[in-house]
Amino acid sequence: MIVLSGAELVLPDRILTPGTLAIENGRIVDIRPGGAQGRLPGGHAPSHFAFHGHYIVPGFIDVHVHGVDGFDALDGEGPVREIAAHLPRYGVTAFCPTTVACTPEALRAVLDQVRSAREAPDPRSARVLPAHLESNFINPDLRGAQPLQCLRIPRAALDSDGRAGGAGRAGGAGGDQEFPASDILREIERAAPDVGIVTIAPELDGGLDLVRWILARGPRVSLGHSNATYEEALAAIAAGARHATHLFNRMPPLGHRAPGLAGAVLQADEIAAELICDGFHVHPAMMRMAIAAKGASRMLAITDGTAASGLPVGRRARLGGHAITAGESAAFLDDGTLAGSVLTMDRAFQKLVGEIGLSPVDAVMLCATTPARELGLVGHGVLAPDAVADVVVLDAQFSVVQTYIAGQLAYSRS
């Protein structure tokens, strides 16, 4: 048994201060007010750690992270396990490895890594969840750093029966990335249990049919990198889309006469929305507005972190095979295109509590509870008896001191 005492425990509905948390066999077995006094469950002599002046929170869950500390999910052999090994230092206990649009061969390679890491997880590494595909079926006009030559039209990937077929290319892109659109769907179908989220632009020809096709295979459909009108977005939600990829980024600006995709996401209770919580991708005022509009229970804090996350400013890394540079606020392609963030989840939590002004309870909701619920992770994302013992100890400035995964120490600052 491990006993963590004296800290402020951030529970789903309040902060218990001071409180004591007991962990045994990978689960939280006791939560009580005060220090570790009196008889603990089972009568064991526990390993006791005093954390006065600290916070204890559920482990952060990042559903949109491409890489960290120089490792990109699509770069070389074994990056998924490397990312998993590096994330606990930032308080992350579970994550969705995230891809940009890529070739079928590259997609197969990363999904095979995801399956391997899920079937045989490494000790002291973040849990590898089914992947998030920031996929080939996005709007070329709002692709950002996504490779144009890999984008495809949904209609070309689906025949009249809704099966994989066809070979259409989005935006008339050229280049050497020649492959049928249907090959991407075949990879998704082959590895469906290891695909958690697929981002698409529903306004593309065949977009709504693709929403239904993906849902029938199990993954969650997310709307993003999209020029969808308000009406087109609502149609996609009616078809079953339940997620929005990095709200406000790579979608038309919110307008009072043309609310567009962002407006549909903000007013639709069915949709849970990602928010890049660095204060750069989305202005803090817009962050506050979005959280107020949807509530903490419908927002997911994400990093959209790249291999440049955790690296010094000026260091080079890669995103889907393309060179990027770590800036002070984000990562950039060589032509200056914004290419994801350099954010980590500990800093996202600090931003939410500090500049945005959320309570630690609401910040935990965005960083752990809502992601766990939306992905169906029962027993994750909360501090509660019998919950999974994925927990993080933060100091008074909300920096990570220790991270536990299934009750095992995965990271310690000291």
Short mmCIF file of C-alpha atoms in Angstrom, two decimals:
data_model
loop_
_atom_site.label_atom_id
_atom_site.label_comp_id
_atom_site.label_asym_id
_atom_site.label_seq_id
_atom_site.Cartn_x
_atom_site.Cartn_y
_atom_site.Cartn_z
CA MET A 1 0.00 0.00 0.00
CA ILE A 2 1.09 3.55 -0.79
CA VAL A 3 -0.29 6.42 1.27
CA LEU A 4 -0.07 10.03 0.07
CA SER A 5 -1.08 12.40 2.84
CA GLY A 6 -1.36 16.06 3.72
CA ALA A 7 -2.01 17.33 0.20
CA GLU A 8 -5.04 19.08 -1.22
CA LEU A 9 -6.98 16.31 -2.99
CA VAL A 10 -8.86 17.59 -6.04
CA LEU A 11 -12.04 15.50 -6.00
CA PRO A 12 -14.82 15.63 -8.62
CA ASP A 13 -16.91 18.10 -6.62
CA ARG A 14 -14.54 19.76 -4.15
CA ILE A 15 -11.01 20.05 -2.78
CA LEU A 16 -10.33 17.99 0.33
CA THR A 17 -7.68 19.84 2.32
CA PRO A 18 -5.72 18.32 3.79
CA GLY A 19 -6.51 14.80 2.68
CA THR A 20 -5.04 11.33 2.55
CA LEU A 21 -5.11 8.98 -0.44
CA ALA A 22 -4.34 5.27 -0.14
CA ILE A 23 -3.40 3.12 -3.15
CA GLU A 24 -3.21 -0.66 -3.34
CA ASN A 25 -3.12 -3.14 -6.23
CA GLY A 26 -3.41 -0.38 -8.81
CA ARG A 27 -6.55 1.16 -7.32
CA ILE A 28 -7.45 3.95 -4.96
CA VAL A 29 -8.70 2.14 -1.84
CA ASP A 30 -9.29 5.01 0.56
CA ILE A 31 -9.78 8.77 0.60
CA ARG A 32 -10.11 10.50 3.94
CA PRO A 33 -9.73 13.96 5.43
CA GLY A 34 -6.64 14.91 7.41
CA GLY A 35 -3.30 13.14 7.68
CA ALA A 36 -2.60 9.41 7.65
CA GLN A 37 -3.86 8.75 11.17
CA GLY A 38 -5.63 5.67 12.34
CA ARG A 39 -6.03 2.22 10.84
CA LEU A 40 -5.87 1.99 7.05
CA PRO A 41 -7.72 -0.63 4.95
CA GLY A 42 -6.24 -4.09 5.39
CA GLY A 43 -4.15 -3.11 8.39
CA HIS A 44 -0.96 -2.89 6.30
CA ALA A 45 2.18 -0.97 7.15
CA PRO A 46 2.09 1.35 4.15
CA SER A 47 4.73 3.30 2.28
CA HIS A 48 3.88 6.79 3.48
CA PHE A 49 4.68 10.04 1.66
CA ALA A 50 3.77 13.42 3.14
CA PHE A 51 2.87 16.12 0.62
CA HIS A 52 1.86 19.14 2.67
CA GLY A 53 1.50 22.21 0.46
CA HIS A 54 0.90 20.07 -2.65
CA TYR A 55 -2.07 19.08 -4.79
CA ILE A 56 -3.02 15.56 -5.86
CA VAL A 57 -5.05 15.27 -9.07
CA PRO A 58 -6.09 12.49 -11.45
CA GLY A 59 -3.61 11.74 -14.20
CA PHE A 60 -3.95 13.96 -17.24
CA ILE A 61 -5.36 12.41 -20.43
CA ASP A 62 -4.29 14.01 -23.70
CA VAL A 63 -6.45 12.93 -26.65
CA HIS A 64 -4.50 14.97 -29.20
CA VAL A 65 -0.71 14.76 -29.04
CA HIS A 66 1.59 14.12 -32.00
CA GLY A 67 4.80 13.84 -30.04
CA VAL A 68 7.09 15.15 -27.31
CA ASP A 69 10.78 15.54 -26.47
CA GLY A 70 11.92 15.02 -30.07
CA PHE A 71 9.71 12.01 -30.88
CA ASP A 72 6.89 12.18 -33.47
CA ALA A 73 4.28 9.43 -33.79
CA LEU A 74 4.98 9.04 -37.52
CA ASP A 75 8.76 9.30 -37.36
CA GLY A 76 10.84 6.12 -37.60
CA GLU A 77 10.67 2.92 -35.60
CA GLY A 78 9.03 2.75 -32.19
CA PRO A 79 8.13 6.40 -31.50
CA VAL A 80 4.79 5.54 -29.84
CA ARG A 81 6.54 3.75 -26.98
CA GLU A 82 9.07 6.58 -26.69
CA ILE A 83 6.30 9.17 -26.42
CA ALA A 84 4.58 7.02 -23.80
CA ALA A 85 7.80 6.83 -21.79
CA HIS A 86 8.34 10.61 -21.84
CA LEU A 87 4.81 11.85 -21.07
CA PRO A 88 4.59 10.97 -17.33
CA ARG A 89 7.08 13.75 -16.52
CA TYR A 90 4.35 16.15 -17.69
CA GLY A 91 1.61 14.48 -15.62
CA VAL A 92 0.13 12.50 -18.53
CA THR A 93 -0.99 9.00 -17.61
CA ALA A 94 -2.87 8.17 -20.85
CA PHE A 95 -2.85 9.58 -24.38
CA CYS A 96 -4.06 9.11 -27.94
CA PRO A 97 -1.06 8.99 -30.32
CA THR A 98 -2.05 11.44 -33.04
CA THR A 99 -1.18 11.38 -36.73
CA VAL A 100 -1.34 13.91 -39.51
CA ALA A 101 -2.50 12.91 -43.00
CA CYS A 102 -0.09 10.27 -44.25
CA THR A 103 0.32 7.33 -46.61
CA PRO A 104 -1.44 4.02 -45.92
CA GLU A 105 1.95 2.45 -45.19
CA ALA A 106 2.80 5.07 -42.58
CA LEU A 107 -0.66 4.76 -41.05
CA ARG A 108 -0.33 0.98 -40.84
CA ALA A 109 3.05 1.33 -39.12
CA VAL A 110 1.80 3.67 -36.41
CA LEU A 111 -1.39 1.68 -35.79
CA ASP A 112 0.69 -1.50 -35.45
CA GLN A 113 2.79 0.31 -32.83
CA VAL A 114 -0.37 1.41 -31.01
CA ARG A 115 -1.66 -2.16 -30.91
CA SER A 116 1.67 -3.51 -29.67
CA ALA A 117 1.93 -0.88 -26.94
CA ARG A 118 -1.64 -1.50 -25.79
CA GLU A 119 -1.22 -5.29 -25.71
CA ALA A 120 2.15 -5.18 -23.93
CA PRO A 121 2.47 -1.84 -22.13
CA ASP A 122 5.82 -0.71 -20.83
CA PRO A 123 6.16 -0.17 -17.08
CA ARG A 124 6.31 3.46 -15.94
CA SER A 125 4.96 4.67 -19.29
CA ALA A 126 1.72 6.50 -20.04
CA ARG A 127 -1.13 4.27 -21.14
CA VAL A 128 -1.41 4.15 -24.94
CA LEU A 129 -5.02 4.69 -25.98
CA PRO A 130 -6.48 4.11 -29.47
CA ALA A 131 -5.01 6.60 -31.92
CA HIS A 132 -6.41 9.93 -33.04
CA LEU A 133 -6.17 10.22 -36.82
CA GLU A 134 -6.09 13.87 -37.90
CA SER A 135 -6.90 12.22 -41.11
CA ASN A 136 -6.60 12.33 -44.88
CA PHE A 137 -10.21 13.52 -45.20
CA ILE A 138 -9.85 17.17 -44.18
CA ASN A 139 -10.39 20.36 -46.18
CA PRO A 140 -7.26 21.25 -48.17
CA ASP A 141 -7.98 24.96 -47.68
CA LEU A 142 -7.74 24.53 -43.91
CA ARG A 143 -5.07 21.88 -43.74
CA GLY A 144 -2.52 23.97 -41.83
CA ALA A 145 0.68 21.94 -41.64
CA GLN A 146 -0.97 18.80 -43.05
CA PRO A 147 0.61 17.52 -46.29
CA LEU A 148 -1.61 18.44 -49.25
CA GLN A 149 -0.45 15.47 -51.33
CA CYS A 150 -1.95 13.04 -48.79
CA LEU A 151 -5.45 14.55 -48.68
CA ARG A 152 -8.35 12.69 -50.29
CA ILE A 153 -12.09 13.14 -50.99
CA PRO A 154 -14.43 10.94 -48.91
CA ARG A 155 -16.69 10.18 -51.88
CA ALA A 156 -13.78 8.65 -53.76
CA ALA A 157 -13.14 6.28 -50.87
CA LEU A 158 -16.71 4.99 -50.71
CA ASP A 159 -18.73 3.20 -53.34
CA SER A 160 -22.52 3.22 -53.51
CA ASP A 161 -22.71 0.49 -50.86
CA GLY A 162 -20.57 2.41 -48.39
CA ARG A 163 -17.63 0.04 -48.81
CA ALA A 164 -14.06 1.14 -49.43
CA GLY A 165 -13.39 1.97 -53.06
CA GLY A 166 -12.23 4.75 -55.38
CA ALA A 167 -9.12 6.91 -55.58
CA GLY A 168 -9.98 10.62 -55.49
CA ARG A 169 -7.44 13.25 -54.50
CA ALA A 170 -8.39 16.44 -52.66
CA GLY A 171 -7.56 19.81 -54.14
CA GLY A 172 -5.90 18.43 -57.26
CA ALA A 173 -2.71 17.85 -55.28
CA GLY A 174 0.26 16.42 -57.11
CA GLY A 175 3.46 14.90 -55.80
CA ASP A 176 4.71 11.38 -55.30
CA GLN A 177 2.16 10.29 -52.68
CA GLU A 178 0.07 8.21 -55.08
CA PHE A 179 -2.40 5.91 -53.35
CA PRO A 180 -6.15 5.27 -53.57
CA ALA A 181 -8.32 6.99 -50.99
CA SER A 182 -9.82 3.60 -50.20
CA ASP A 183 -6.48 2.36 -48.88
CA ILE A 184 -6.78 4.70 -45.90
CA LEU A 185 -10.22 3.30 -45.08
CA ARG A 186 -8.88 -0.24 -45.35
CA GLU A 187 -6.21 0.58 -42.76
CA ILE A 188 -8.81 2.10 -40.45
CA GLU A 189 -11.02 -0.96 -40.87
CA ARG A 190 -8.12 -3.37 -40.34
CA ALA A 191 -7.05 -1.69 -37.11
CA ALA A 192 -10.43 -0.36 -35.93
CA PRO A 193 -9.96 -1.33 -32.23
CA ASP A 194 -6.79 0.76 -32.17
CA VAL A 195 -8.38 3.83 -33.78
CA GLY A 196 -10.15 6.02 -31.24
CA ILE A 197 -10.88 9.30 -33.05
CA VAL A 198 -10.95 10.26 -36.73
CA THR A 199 -10.99 13.94 -37.68
CA ILE A 200 -12.81 14.78 -40.92
CA ALA A 201 -14.26 17.78 -42.76
CA PRO A 202 -17.95 16.91 -43.20
CA GLU A 203 -18.56 19.43 -46.02
CA LEU A 204 -16.39 17.45 -48.44
CA ASP A 205 -18.21 15.33 -51.01
CA GLY A 206 -19.26 12.15 -49.23
CA GLY A 207 -18.44 13.58 -45.81
CA LEU A 208 -21.67 12.54 -44.11
CA ASP A 209 -21.43 9.05 -45.57
CA LEU A 210 -17.89 8.84 -44.20
CA VAL A 211 -19.15 9.87 -40.76
CA ARG A 212 -21.55 6.92 -40.82
CA TRP A 213 -18.90 4.55 -42.22
CA ILE A 214 -16.44 5.40 -39.43
CA LEU A 215 -19.05 5.14 -36.70
CA ALA A 216 -20.10 1.71 -37.94
CA ARG A 217 -16.52 0.50 -37.35
CA GLY A 218 -16.30 1.89 -33.82
CA PRO A 219 -14.09 5.01 -33.79
CA ARG A 220 -15.33 8.40 -32.68
CA VAL A 221 -15.84 11.03 -35.41
CA SER A 222 -14.41 14.49 -34.83
CA LEU A 223 -15.11 17.60 -36.90
CA GLY A 224 -12.09 19.70 -37.73
CA HIS A 225 -9.79 21.24 -40.36
CA SER A 226 -13.10 22.13 -41.90
CA ASN A 227 -14.92 24.95 -43.69
CA ALA A 228 -18.34 23.55 -42.78
CA THR A 229 -21.22 25.96 -42.47
CA TYR A 230 -23.37 25.96 -39.37
CA GLU A 231 -25.97 23.85 -41.20
CA GLU A 232 -23.39 21.39 -42.54
CA ALA A 233 -21.93 20.99 -39.08
CA LEU A 234 -25.35 20.31 -37.56
CA ALA A 235 -25.96 17.67 -40.25
CA ALA A 236 -22.72 15.95 -39.28
CA ILE A 237 -23.72 16.05 -35.60
CA ALA A 238 -27.08 14.55 -36.51
CA ALA A 239 -25.19 11.81 -38.38
CA GLY A 240 -23.30 10.95 -35.19
CA ALA A 241 -20.20 13.17 -34.89
CA ARG A 242 -19.54 13.77 -31.18
CA HIS A 243 -16.16 15.49 -31.06
CA ALA A 244 -14.54 18.69 -32.36
CA THR A 245 -10.83 18.94 -33.12
CA HIS A 246 -9.03 21.95 -31.59
CA LEU A 247 -11.98 24.35 -31.45
CA PHE A 248 -11.43 27.62 -33.40
CA ASN A 249 -8.18 26.42 -34.99
CA ARG A 250 -8.36 25.53 -38.69
CA MET A 251 -12.05 26.41 -38.94
CA PRO A 252 -13.70 29.68 -40.06
CA PRO A 253 -13.88 32.50 -37.50
CA LEU A 254 -17.02 32.60 -35.37
CA GLY A 255 -19.37 35.15 -36.90
CA HIS A 256 -22.58 36.60 -35.52
CA ARG A 257 -24.35 36.11 -38.86
CA ALA A 258 -22.44 33.04 -40.02
CA PRO A 259 -21.64 30.99 -36.88
CA GLY A 260 -20.10 28.20 -38.92
CA LEU A 261 -18.56 25.08 -37.43
CA ALA A 262 -17.37 26.84 -34.28
CA GLY A 263 -20.87 28.16 -33.58
CA ALA A 264 -22.41 24.74 -34.10
CA VAL A 265 -19.91 23.15 -31.74
CA LEU A 266 -20.47 25.77 -29.04
CA GLN A 267 -24.24 25.36 -29.00
CA ALA A 268 -24.53 21.59 -29.53
CA ASP A 269 -24.56 19.67 -26.26
CA GLU A 270 -23.84 16.44 -28.13
CA ILE A 271 -20.36 17.62 -29.09
CA ALA A 272 -17.35 17.62 -26.76
CA ALA A 273 -14.74 20.10 -27.96
CA GLU A 274 -10.96 20.04 -27.76
CA LEU A 275 -9.22 23.26 -26.76
CA ILE A 276 -5.49 23.91 -27.14
CA CYS A 277 -4.81 25.48 -23.76
CA ASP A 278 -1.62 27.43 -24.39
CA GLY A 279 -3.15 30.92 -24.73
CA PHE A 280 -1.51 31.26 -28.16
CA HIS A 281 -3.59 29.04 -30.42
CA VAL A 282 -6.72 30.46 -28.78
CA HIS A 283 -6.77 33.85 -27.02
CA PRO A 284 -7.44 33.52 -23.27
CA ALA A 285 -10.65 35.55 -23.64
CA MET A 286 -11.95 33.09 -26.24
CA MET A 287 -10.89 30.19 -24.03
CA ARG A 288 -12.98 31.62 -21.18
CA MET A 289 -15.93 32.21 -23.51
CA ALA A 290 -15.84 28.68 -24.91
CA ILE A 291 -15.60 27.06 -21.48
CA ALA A 292 -18.44 29.26 -20.19
CA ALA A 293 -20.59 28.39 -23.22
CA LYS A 294 -20.13 24.63 -23.12
CA GLY A 295 -19.19 24.02 -19.50
CA ALA A 296 -16.13 22.19 -18.24
CA SER A 297 -17.90 18.85 -18.69
CA ARG A 298 -18.03 19.31 -22.49
CA MET A 299 -14.48 20.59 -23.02
CA LEU A 300 -11.25 18.61 -23.35
CA ALA A 301 -7.94 20.32 -22.73
CA ILE A 302 -5.40 19.16 -25.31
CA THR A 303 -1.84 20.06 -26.16
CA ASP A 304 -1.75 19.33 -29.91
CA GLY A 305 1.85 18.78 -28.83
CA THR A 306 4.50 17.99 -31.39
CA ALA A 307 7.97 16.49 -31.19
CA ALA A 308 9.09 20.07 -30.46
CA SER A 309 7.21 20.02 -27.13
CA GLY A 310 9.66 19.91 -24.26
CA LEU A 311 12.56 21.07 -26.45
CA PRO A 312 14.42 24.39 -26.14
CA VAL A 313 13.40 27.26 -28.42
CA GLY A 314 15.10 26.93 -31.78
CA ARG A 315 15.51 23.16 -31.68
CA ARG A 316 14.50 21.23 -34.77
CA ALA A 317 12.08 18.29 -34.82
CA ARG A 318 9.69 16.61 -37.25
CA LEU A 319 5.93 16.42 -37.76
CA GLY A 320 4.77 13.68 -40.09
CA GLY A 321 8.13 13.70 -41.84
CA HIS A 322 8.34 17.48 -42.23
CA ALA A 323 10.87 19.64 -40.40
CA ILE A 324 9.52 21.96 -37.69
CA THR A 325 11.16 24.37 -35.30
CA ALA A 326 10.32 24.93 -31.64
CA GLY A 327 9.26 28.53 -31.04
CA GLU A 328 8.44 30.27 -27.79
CA SER A 329 4.69 29.79 -28.25
CA ALA A 330 4.28 27.09 -30.90
CA ALA A 331 6.00 24.97 -33.54
CA PHE A 332 6.38 26.17 -37.12
CA LEU A 333 7.21 24.77 -40.56
CA ASP A 334 10.14 26.34 -42.36
CA ASP A 335 7.76 28.57 -44.35
CA GLY A 336 6.30 29.97 -41.11
CA THR A 337 3.10 27.88 -41.12
CA LEU A 338 1.85 27.12 -37.64
CA ALA A 339 2.52 23.41 -37.08
CA GLY A 340 1.04 22.44 -33.75
CA SER A 341 2.09 23.43 -30.28
CA VAL A 342 5.00 23.10 -27.89
CA LEU A 343 2.55 22.76 -25.01
CA THR A 344 2.62 20.03 -22.37
CA MET A 345 -0.31 19.05 -20.17
CA ASP A 346 1.19 20.34 -16.93
CA ARG A 347 1.48 23.78 -18.52
CA ALA A 348 -2.08 23.50 -19.86
CA PHE A 349 -3.30 22.89 -16.30
CA GLN A 350 -1.25 25.86 -15.06
CA LYS A 351 -2.75 28.07 -17.78
CA LEU A 352 -6.31 27.03 -16.95
CA VAL A 353 -5.95 27.69 -13.22
CA GLY A 354 -3.68 30.72 -13.50
CA GLU A 355 -4.52 32.97 -16.43
CA ILE A 356 -7.95 31.55 -17.32
CA GLY A 357 -9.08 31.53 -13.69
CA LEU A 358 -10.66 28.09 -13.42
CA SER A 359 -10.82 26.32 -10.10
CA PRO A 360 -8.57 23.26 -9.81
CA VAL A 361 -11.77 21.17 -9.81
CA ASP A 362 -12.83 22.54 -13.21
CA ALA A 363 -9.29 22.36 -14.59
CA VAL A 364 -9.18 18.66 -13.64
CA MET A 365 -12.49 18.23 -15.44
CA LEU A 366 -10.93 19.52 -18.68
CA CYS A 367 -7.59 17.74 -18.31
CA ALA A 368 -8.75 14.35 -17.01
CA THR A 369 -12.42 13.76 -16.24
CA THR A 370 -14.03 14.82 -19.52
CA PRO A 371 -11.44 13.06 -21.73
CA ALA A 372 -11.87 9.85 -19.71
CA ARG A 373 -15.65 9.96 -19.95
CA GLU A 374 -15.73 10.78 -23.66
CA LEU A 375 -13.38 7.88 -24.45
CA GLY A 376 -15.30 5.47 -22.22
CA LEU A 377 -12.44 4.98 -19.75
CA VAL A 378 -14.35 3.73 -16.71
CA GLY A 379 -12.58 4.43 -13.43
CA HIS A 380 -10.17 6.95 -14.94
CA GLY A 381 -9.98 10.71 -14.66
CA VAL A 382 -11.19 11.00 -11.05
CA LEU A 383 -9.96 10.60 -7.50
CA ALA A 384 -12.50 8.25 -5.95
CA PRO A 385 -12.51 4.93 -4.07
CA ASP A 386 -11.97 2.01 -6.46
CA ALA A 387 -10.86 4.34 -9.29
CA VAL A 388 -7.70 3.44 -11.20
CA ALA A 389 -4.67 4.81 -9.35
CA ASP A 390 -3.40 7.07 -12.13
CA VAL A 391 -2.57 10.14 -10.04
CA VAL A 392 -0.28 13.15 -10.17
CA VAL A 393 1.28 15.11 -7.32
CA LEU A 394 1.70 18.82 -8.10
CA ASP A 395 3.55 21.43 -6.10
CA ALA A 396 2.05 24.77 -5.08
CA GLN A 397 2.83 26.17 -8.57
CA PHE A 398 1.12 23.16 -10.22
CA SER A 399 4.38 21.68 -11.50
CA VAL A 400 4.66 17.89 -11.56
CA VAL A 401 6.42 16.32 -8.58
CA GLN A 402 5.36 12.68 -9.03
CA THR A 403 3.23 10.66 -11.44
CA TYR A 404 1.74 7.27 -10.56
CA ILE A 405 0.29 4.90 -13.15
CA ALA A 406 -1.74 1.98 -11.79
CA GLY A 407 -0.25 2.78 -8.41
CA GLN A 408 3.34 2.51 -9.63
CA LEU A 409 5.69 5.49 -9.54
CA ALA A 410 6.27 6.42 -13.19
CA TYR A 411 8.03 9.76 -12.67
CA SER A 412 9.60 11.62 -9.78
CA ARG A 413 11.12 15.07 -10.11
CA SER A 414 13.72 14.26 -7.48
#
